[in-house]
PDB file of C-alpha atoms and ligand atoms in Angstrom:
ATOM      1  CA  UNK A 135      -2.622  -4.759  24.940  1.00  0.00           C
ATOM      2  CA  UNK A 136      -1.536  -1.741  22.795  1.00  0.00           C
ATOM      3  CA  UNK A 137      -2.374  -1.570  18.435  1.00  0.00           C
ATOM      4  CA  UNK A 138       0.607  -0.599  17.084  1.00  0.00           C
ATOM      5  CA  UNK A 139       0.698   2.275  14.656  1.00  0.00           C
ATOM      6  CA  UNK A 140      -0.013   1.700  10.807  1.00  0.00           C
ATOM      7  CA  UNK A 141       1.682   3.695   8.167  1.00  0.00           C
ATOM      8  CA  UNK A 142      -0.253   3.285   5.218  1.00  0.00           C
ATOM      9  CA  UNK A 143       1.181   4.530   2.150  1.00  0.00           C
ATOM     10  CA  UNK A 144      -1.288   4.445  -0.577  1.00  0.00           C
ATOM     11  CA  UNK A 145      -0.429   5.450  -4.185  1.00  0.00           C
ATOM     12  CA  UNK A 146       0.406   4.140  -8.191  1.00  0.00           C
ATOM     13  CA  UNK A 147       3.052   2.254  -9.133  1.00  0.00           C
ATOM     14  CA  UNK A 148       7.074   4.217  -9.163  1.00  0.00           C
ATOM     15  CA  UNK A 149       5.289   6.831  -6.984  1.00  0.00           C
ATOM     16  CA  UNK A 150       7.849   6.039  -4.582  1.00  0.00           C
ATOM     17  CA  UNK A 151       5.933   4.123  -1.756  1.00  0.00           C
ATOM     18  CA  UNK A 152       9.218   1.440  -1.571  1.00  0.00           C
ATOM     19  CA  UNK A 153      11.167   3.743  -1.377  1.00  0.00           C
ATOM     20  CA  UNK A 154       9.992   6.075   1.804  1.00  0.00           C
ATOM     21  CA  UNK A 155       9.408   2.962   3.270  1.00  0.00           C
ATOM     22  CA  UNK A 156      13.478   2.089   3.309  1.00  0.00           C
ATOM     23  CA  UNK A 157      13.990   5.788   4.604  1.00  0.00           C
ATOM     24  CA  UNK A 158      11.018   5.435   6.980  1.00  0.00           C
ATOM     25  CA  UNK A 159      12.324   2.047   8.615  1.00  0.00           C
ATOM     26  CA  UNK A 160      16.275   3.814   9.391  1.00  0.00           C
ATOM     27  CA  UNK A 161      14.514   7.054  10.550  1.00  0.00           C
ATOM     28  CA  UNK A 162      12.012   5.798  12.997  1.00  0.00           C
ATOM     29  CA  UNK A 163      12.194   5.242  16.739  1.00  0.00           C
ATOM     30  CA  UNK A 164      10.787   1.742  16.828  1.00  0.00           C
ATOM     31  CA  UNK A 165      10.781  -0.883  14.530  1.00  0.00           C
ATOM     32  CA  UNK A 166       8.105  -1.192  11.863  1.00  0.00           C
ATOM     33  CA  UNK A 167       7.228  -4.379   9.758  1.00  0.00           C
ATOM     34  CA  UNK A 168       6.895  -3.768   6.086  1.00  0.00           C
ATOM     35  CA  UNK A 169       3.624  -5.396   4.379  1.00  0.00           C
ATOM     36  CA  UNK A 170       3.961  -4.572   0.378  1.00  0.00           C
ATOM     37  CA  UNK A 171       0.837  -5.508  -1.675  1.00  0.00           C
ATOM     38  CA  UNK A 172       3.396  -7.233  -4.294  1.00  0.00           C
ATOM     39  CA  UNK A 173       4.446  -9.373  -1.669  1.00  0.00           C
ATOM     40  CA  UNK A 174       1.262 -10.357  -0.515  1.00  0.00           C
ATOM     41  CA  UNK A 175       0.454 -11.804  -3.887  1.00  0.00           C
ATOM     42  CA  UNK A 176       4.013 -13.170  -4.274  1.00  0.00           C
ATOM     43  CA  UNK A 177       3.679 -15.274  -0.999  1.00  0.00           C
ATOM     44  CA  UNK A 178      -0.055 -16.761  -2.329  1.00  0.00           C
ATOM     45  CA  UNK A 179       1.896 -17.525  -5.087  1.00  0.00           C
ATOM     46  CA  UNK A 180       4.764 -19.481  -3.301  1.00  0.00           C
ATOM     47  CA  UNK A 181       2.604 -20.843  -1.035  1.00  0.00           C
ATOM     48  CA  UNK A 182       0.453 -22.412  -3.704  1.00  0.00           C
ATOM     49  CA  UNK A 183       3.861 -23.659  -5.556  1.00  0.00           C
ATOM     50  CA  UNK A 184       4.726 -25.121  -2.317  1.00  0.00           C
ATOM     51  CA  UNK A 185       1.592 -27.205  -1.798  1.00  0.00           C
ATOM     52  CA  UNK A 186       0.619 -27.899  -5.109  1.00  0.00           C
ATOM     53  CA  UNK A 187       4.173 -27.958  -6.702  1.00  0.00           C
ATOM     54  CA  UNK A 188       3.839 -31.377  -7.851  1.00  0.00           C
ATOM     55  CA  UNK A 189       0.836 -30.811  -9.752  1.00  0.00           C
ATOM     56  CA  UNK A 190       1.004 -27.376 -10.978  1.00  0.00           C
ATOM     57  CA  UNK A 191       3.505 -25.200 -12.986  1.00  0.00           C
ATOM     58  CA  UNK A 192       5.081 -22.224 -12.011  1.00  0.00           C
ATOM     59  CA  UNK A 193       3.460 -20.643 -15.350  1.00  0.00           C
ATOM     60  CA  UNK A 194       0.068 -21.810 -14.827  1.00  0.00           C
ATOM     61  CA  UNK A 195       0.662 -19.746 -11.196  1.00  0.00           C
ATOM     62  CA  UNK A 196       0.964 -16.980 -13.264  1.00  0.00           C
ATOM     63  CA  UNK A 197      -1.802 -17.620 -15.704  1.00  0.00           C
ATOM     64  CA  UNK A 198      -3.886 -17.589 -12.346  1.00  0.00           C
ATOM     65  CA  UNK A 199      -2.185 -14.321 -11.173  1.00  0.00           C
ATOM     66  CA  UNK A 200      -2.538 -12.709 -14.804  1.00  0.00           C
ATOM     67  CA  UNK A 201      -6.290 -13.404 -15.193  1.00  0.00           C
ATOM     68  CA  UNK A 202      -6.974 -12.215 -11.597  1.00  0.00           C
ATOM     69  CA  UNK A 203      -8.920 -15.444 -10.738  1.00  0.00           C
ATOM     70  CA  UNK A 204      -7.930 -15.129  -6.997  1.00  0.00           C
ATOM     71  CA  UNK A 205      -6.679 -11.539  -6.651  1.00  0.00           C
ATOM     72  CA  UNK A 206      -9.609 -10.315  -4.750  1.00  0.00           C
ATOM     73  CA  UNK A 207      -9.766 -12.808  -1.597  1.00  0.00           C
ATOM     74  CA  UNK A 208      -5.758 -12.441  -1.701  1.00  0.00           C
ATOM     75  CA  UNK A 209      -5.762  -8.952  -0.894  1.00  0.00           C
ATOM     76  CA  UNK A 210      -8.599  -9.370   1.230  1.00  0.00           C
ATOM     77  CA  UNK A 211      -6.305 -11.813   3.452  1.00  0.00           C
ATOM     78  CA  UNK A 212      -3.627  -8.943   3.071  1.00  0.00           C
ATOM     79  CA  UNK A 213      -5.860  -6.440   5.058  1.00  0.00           C
ATOM     80  CA  UNK A 214      -6.902  -8.691   7.292  1.00  0.00           C
ATOM     81  CA  UNK A 215      -3.536  -9.318   8.302  1.00  0.00           C
ATOM     82  CA  UNK A 216      -2.505  -5.787   8.519  1.00  0.00           C
ATOM     83  CA  UNK A 217      -5.366  -5.770  10.741  1.00  0.00           C
ATOM     84  CA  UNK A 218      -4.135  -8.549  12.661  1.00  0.00           C
ATOM     85  CA  UNK A 219      -0.462  -7.301  13.006  1.00  0.00           C
ATOM     86  CA  UNK A 220      -1.844  -3.819  14.856  1.00  0.00           C
ATOM     87  CA  UNK A 221      -4.596  -5.876  16.357  1.00  0.00           C
ATOM     88  CA  UNK A 222      -1.661  -7.988  18.305  1.00  0.00           C
ATOM     89  CA  UNK A 223       0.904  -4.599  18.780  1.00  0.00           C
ATOM     90  CA  UNK A 224       2.824  -4.951  15.550  1.00  0.00           C
ATOM     91  CA  UNK A 225       3.972  -1.587  13.695  1.00  0.00           C
ATOM     92  CA  UNK A 226       3.692  -1.547  10.533  1.00  0.00           C
ATOM     93  CA  UNK A 227       4.650   0.024   7.174  1.00  0.00           C
ATOM     94  CA  UNK A 228       1.800  -0.226   4.612  1.00  0.00           C
ATOM     95  CA  UNK A 229       2.575  -0.049   0.738  1.00  0.00           C
ATOM     96  CA  UNK A 230      -0.287  -0.324  -1.179  1.00  0.00           C
ATOM     97  CA  UNK A 231      -2.147   0.299  -4.524  1.00  0.00           C
ATOM     98  CA  UNK A 232      -5.918   1.203  -3.931  1.00  0.00           C
ATOM     99  CA  UNK A 233      -7.170   1.041  -7.220  1.00  0.00           C
ATOM    100  CA  UNK A 234     -10.278  -0.611  -5.919  1.00  0.00           C
ATOM    101  CA  UNK A 235     -13.149   1.451  -4.228  1.00  0.00           C
ATOM    102  CA  UNK A 236     -14.045  -2.411  -2.227  1.00  0.00           C
ATOM    103  CA  UNK A 237     -10.045  -2.604  -1.070  1.00  0.00           C
ATOM    104  CA  UNK A 238     -10.477   1.223   0.092  1.00  0.00           C
ATOM    105  CA  UNK A 239     -14.099  -0.076   2.051  1.00  0.00           C
ATOM    106  CA  UNK A 240     -12.482  -2.823   3.814  1.00  0.00           C
ATOM    107  CA  UNK A 241      -9.517  -1.081   4.611  1.00  0.00           C
ATOM    108  CA  UNK A 242     -11.537   1.653   6.178  1.00  0.00           C
ATOM    109  CA  UNK A 243     -14.134  -1.166   7.893  1.00  0.00           C
ATOM    110  CA  UNK A 244     -11.050  -3.398   9.346  1.00  0.00           C
ATOM    111  CA  UNK A 245      -8.633  -0.385  10.186  1.00  0.00           C
ATOM    112  CA  UNK A 246     -10.699   2.805  11.041  1.00  0.00           C
ATOM    113  CA  UNK A 247     -10.549   1.524  15.334  1.00  0.00           C
ATOM    114  CA  UNK A 248      -6.519   1.479  14.655  1.00  0.00           C
ATOM    115  CA  UNK A 249      -4.065   3.684  14.929  1.00  0.00           C
ATOM    116  CA  UNK A 250      -3.846   3.844  11.356  1.00  0.00           C
ATOM    117  CA  UNK A 251      -2.195   7.008   9.447  1.00  0.00           C
ATOM    118  CA  UNK A 252      -3.422   7.122   5.935  1.00  0.00           C
ATOM    119  CA  UNK A 253      -0.853   8.625   3.672  1.00  0.00           C
ATOM    120  CA  UNK A 254      -1.174   9.338   0.482  1.00  0.00           C
ATOM    121  CA  UNK A 255       1.780   9.652  -2.032  1.00  0.00           C
ATOM    122  CA  UNK A 256       1.362  11.471  -5.048  1.00  0.00           C
ATOM    123  CA  UNK A 257       3.726  12.346  -8.224  1.00  0.00           C
ATOM    124  CA  UNK A 258       2.253  13.555 -11.927  1.00  0.00           C
ATOM    125  CA  UNK A 259       1.794  10.952 -14.322  1.00  0.00           C
ATOM    126  CA  UNK A 260       4.613  12.446 -16.827  1.00  0.00           C
ATOM    127  CA  UNK A 261       7.451  11.477 -14.303  1.00  0.00           C
ATOM    128  CA  UNK A 262       5.640   8.127 -12.891  1.00  0.00           C
ATOM    129  CA  UNK A 263       5.992   7.407 -16.835  1.00  0.00           C
ATOM    130  CA  UNK A 264       9.665   8.604 -16.725  1.00  0.00           C
ATOM    131  CA  UNK A 265      10.520   6.153 -13.784  1.00  0.00           C
ATOM    132  CA  UNK A 266       8.794   3.279 -14.982  1.00  0.00           C
ATOM    133  CA  UNK A 267      10.858   3.365 -18.512  1.00  0.00           C
ATOM    134  CA  UNK A 268      13.679   3.981 -16.506  1.00  0.00           C
ATOM    135  CA  UNK A 269      13.421   1.189 -13.831  1.00  0.00           C
ATOM    136  CA  UNK A 270      12.670  -1.381 -16.716  1.00  0.00           C
ATOM    137  CA  UNK A 271      11.013  -3.554 -13.895  1.00  0.00           C
ATOM    138  CA  UNK A 272       7.510  -2.841 -14.485  1.00  0.00           C
ATOM    139  CA  UNK A 273       5.274  -3.359 -17.399  1.00  0.00           C
ATOM    140  CA  UNK A 274       4.984   0.130 -19.331  1.00  0.00           C
ATOM    141  CA  UNK A 275       1.401   1.425 -18.675  1.00  0.00           C
ATOM    142  CA  UNK A 276       0.916   0.467 -15.426  1.00  0.00           C
ATOM    143  CA  UNK A 277       1.010   3.733 -13.578  1.00  0.00           C
ATOM    144  CA  UNK A 278      -1.328   5.507 -15.724  1.00  0.00           C
ATOM    145  CA  UNK A 279      -3.947   2.541 -15.717  1.00  0.00           C
ATOM    146  CA  UNK A 280      -3.839   3.204 -12.404  1.00  0.00           C
ATOM    147  CA  UNK A 281      -3.459   6.801 -12.081  1.00  0.00           C
ATOM    148  CA  UNK A 282      -7.207   7.727 -12.161  1.00  0.00           C
ATOM    149  CA  UNK A 283      -8.602   5.198  -9.862  1.00  0.00           C
ATOM    150  CA  UNK A 284      -5.734   5.626  -6.959  1.00  0.00           C
ATOM    151  CA  UNK A 285      -6.467   8.656  -4.946  1.00  0.00           C
ATOM    152  CA  UNK A 286      -9.812   8.995  -6.200  1.00  0.00           C
ATOM    153  CA  UNK A 287     -12.159   8.215  -2.797  1.00  0.00           C
ATOM    154  CA  UNK A 288      -9.436   9.277  -0.891  1.00  0.00           C
ATOM    155  CA  UNK A 289      -9.447  11.717   1.926  1.00  0.00           C
ATOM    156  CA  UNK A 290      -5.589  11.336   3.684  1.00  0.00           C
ATOM    157  CA  UNK A 291      -4.416  12.115   7.254  1.00  0.00           C
ATOM    158  CA  UNK A 292      -0.947  13.530   5.191  1.00  0.00           C
ATOM    159  CA  UNK A 293      -0.415  13.277   1.688  1.00  0.00           C
ATOM    160  CA  UNK A 294       3.350  14.307   0.113  1.00  0.00           C
ATOM    161  CA  UNK A 295       4.799  14.604  -3.215  1.00  0.00           C
ATOM    162  CA  UNK A 296       7.998  12.738  -4.463  1.00  0.00           C
ATOM    163  CA  UNK A 297       8.412  15.007  -7.693  1.00  0.00           C
ATOM    164  CA  UNK A 298       8.668  18.000  -5.549  1.00  0.00           C
ATOM    165  CA  UNK A 299      10.652  16.697  -2.472  1.00  0.00           C
ATOM    166  CA  UNK A 300      13.133  14.007  -2.120  1.00  0.00           C
ATOM    167  CA  UNK A 301      12.136  10.766  -0.569  1.00  0.00           C
ATOM    168  CA  UNK A 302      14.283  11.460   2.147  1.00  0.00           C
ATOM    169  CA  UNK A 303      12.198  14.730   2.551  1.00  0.00           C
ATOM    170  CA  UNK A 304       8.993  13.172   2.481  1.00  0.00           C
ATOM    171  CA  UNK A 305       9.927  10.353   4.702  1.00  0.00           C
ATOM    172  CA  UNK A 306      11.164  12.924   7.482  1.00  0.00           C
ATOM    173  CA  UNK A 307       7.694  15.034   6.803  1.00  0.00           C
ATOM    174  CA  UNK A 308       5.651  11.848   7.352  1.00  0.00           C
ATOM    175  CA  UNK A 309       7.474  11.029  10.814  1.00  0.00           C
ATOM    176  CA  UNK A 310       7.101  14.631  12.298  1.00  0.00           C
ATOM    177  CA  UNK A 311       3.436  14.221  10.950  1.00  0.00           C
ATOM    178  CA  UNK A 312       2.596  10.955  12.778  1.00  0.00           C
ATOM    179  CA  UNK A 313       4.677  11.752  16.383  1.00  0.00           C
ATOM    180  CA  UNK A 314       2.523  14.876  16.762  1.00  0.00           C
ATOM    181  CA  UNK A 315      -0.864  14.068  15.313  1.00  0.00           C
ATOM    182  CA  UNK A 316      -3.705  11.315  16.242  1.00  0.00           C
ATOM    183  CA  UNK A 317      -4.695   9.560  12.822  1.00  0.00           C
ATOM    184  CA  UNK A 318      -8.498  10.421  11.644  1.00  0.00           C
ATOM    185  CA  UNK A 319      -8.814  10.267   8.050  1.00  0.00           C
ATOM    186  CA  UNK A 320     -10.305   6.451   8.173  1.00  0.00           C
ATOM    187  CA  UNK A 321     -12.869   7.584  10.434  1.00  0.00           C
ATOM    188  CA  UNK A 322     -13.706  10.393   8.675  1.00  0.00           C
ATOM    189  CA  UNK A 323     -13.745   8.103   5.395  1.00  0.00           C
ATOM    190  CA  UNK A 324     -15.977   5.612   7.023  1.00  0.00           C
ATOM    191  CA  UNK A 325     -18.704   8.262   7.673  1.00  0.00           C
ATOM    192  CA  UNK A 326     -18.557   9.561   4.459  1.00  0.00           C
ATOM    193  CA  UNK A 327     -18.901   6.271   2.844  1.00  0.00           C
ATOM    194  CA  UNK A 328     -21.618   5.425   5.101  1.00  0.00           C
ATOM    195  CA  UNK A 329     -19.822   2.352   5.891  1.00  0.00           C
TER     196      UNK A 329
HETATM  197  N1  ATP B1001      11.469  11.409  -5.337  1.00  0.00           N
HETATM  198  C1  ATP B1001      12.291  10.514  -6.336  1.00  0.00           C
HETATM  199  N2  ATP B1001      12.928  11.039  -7.747  1.00  0.00           N
HETATM  200  C2  ATP B1001      13.769   9.987  -8.753  1.00  0.00           C
HETATM  201  N3  ATP B1001      13.142   9.022  -8.454  1.00  0.00           N
HETATM  202  C3  ATP B1001      12.347   8.347  -7.826  1.00  0.00           C
HETATM  203  C4  ATP B1001      11.665   9.400  -6.315  1.00  0.00           C
HETATM  204  N4  ATP B1001      10.704   8.231  -6.014  1.00  0.00           N
HETATM  205  C5  ATP B1001      11.210   7.367  -6.370  1.00  0.00           C
HETATM  206  N5  ATP B1001      12.187   6.977  -7.769  1.00  0.00           N
HETATM  207  C6  ATP B1001      12.311   5.962  -8.481  1.00  0.00           C
HETATM  208  O1  ATP B1001      11.286   5.702  -8.804  1.00  0.00           O
HETATM  209  C7  ATP B1001      11.365   3.861  -8.996  1.00  0.00           C
HETATM  210  C8  ATP B1001      10.237   3.370  -8.168  1.00  0.00           C
HETATM  211  O2  ATP B1001      10.033   3.952  -6.790  1.00  0.00           O
HETATM  212  P1  ATP B1001       9.666   3.216  -5.960  1.00  0.00           P
HETATM  213  O3  ATP B1001       9.789   1.025  -5.817  1.00  0.00           O
HETATM  214  O4  ATP B1001       9.774   3.619  -4.498  1.00  0.00           O
HETATM  215  O5  ATP B1001       8.122   3.117  -5.976  1.00  0.00           O
HETATM  216  P2  ATP B1001       6.990   2.160  -5.515  1.00  0.00           P
HETATM  217  O6  ATP B1001       5.868   3.058  -5.562  1.00  0.00           O
HETATM  218  O7  ATP B1001       6.888   1.460  -4.160  1.00  0.00           O
HETATM  219  O8  ATP B1001       6.483   1.388  -7.185  1.00  0.00           O
HETATM  220  P3  ATP B1001       6.099   0.049  -7.058  1.00  0.00           P
HETATM  221  O9  ATP B1001       4.667  -0.032  -6.302  1.00  0.00           O
HETATM  222  O10 ATP B1001       5.761  -0.140  -9.023  1.00  0.00           O
HETATM  223  O11 ATP B1001       6.889  -1.051  -6.714  1.00  0.00           O
HETATM  224  C9  ATP B1001      12.660   3.667  -8.310  1.00  0.00           C
HETATM  225  O12 ATP B1001      13.436   3.467  -9.524  1.00  0.00           O
HETATM  226  C10 ATP B1001      13.299   4.537  -7.246  1.00  0.00           C
HETATM  227  O13 ATP B1001      14.546   4.845  -7.408  1.00  0.00           O
END
């Protein structure tokens, strides 16, 4: 069975990952499934509500989420289904914020042998903070809190900067890259990080 192509976008909140993903799904010649870390967390919360809705309230689920009581297993499940979808031949676009070295390490271990293009989505902090204020649906300070961590250990196959280029330009550059190159970054990171 052929493995699917994974376009793995890593960047802070408000960097433009969702916007690039939507554009990519319009312009790529094959079908891609969009897998977002935000949706993964929301999906587990919905599952808990479905399973325990009579015994547990939405507010209690939010407390579990905000105090990060089950965060790492949920994120790990997300990483595993990226790998599983790829292994069964699905093309996926991943929208992720790798704020923890162990999350990156797990992605490398699971995906280094798949067709995963690891893409850095950059944006200067001042512009991230402007977008955060403008959109109003993310806590103020979220991008700043993630900023130092997200790209810390990474070496990418390709990088874009959404303050230098429009979303359409970024998506087209990513498309051009993936149809003319083979991914290598996760293999190199595996060696560099001794995994
Ligand atoms: N190049 C750009 N120029 C101006 N605004 C942009 C640009 N890219 C994204 N934005 C705006 O920034 C906001 C966040 O974009 P988007 O949702 O794509 O980011 P994200 O990285 O997916 O964020 P999150 O991880 O918080 O979901 C949106 O309001 C979007 O319109």
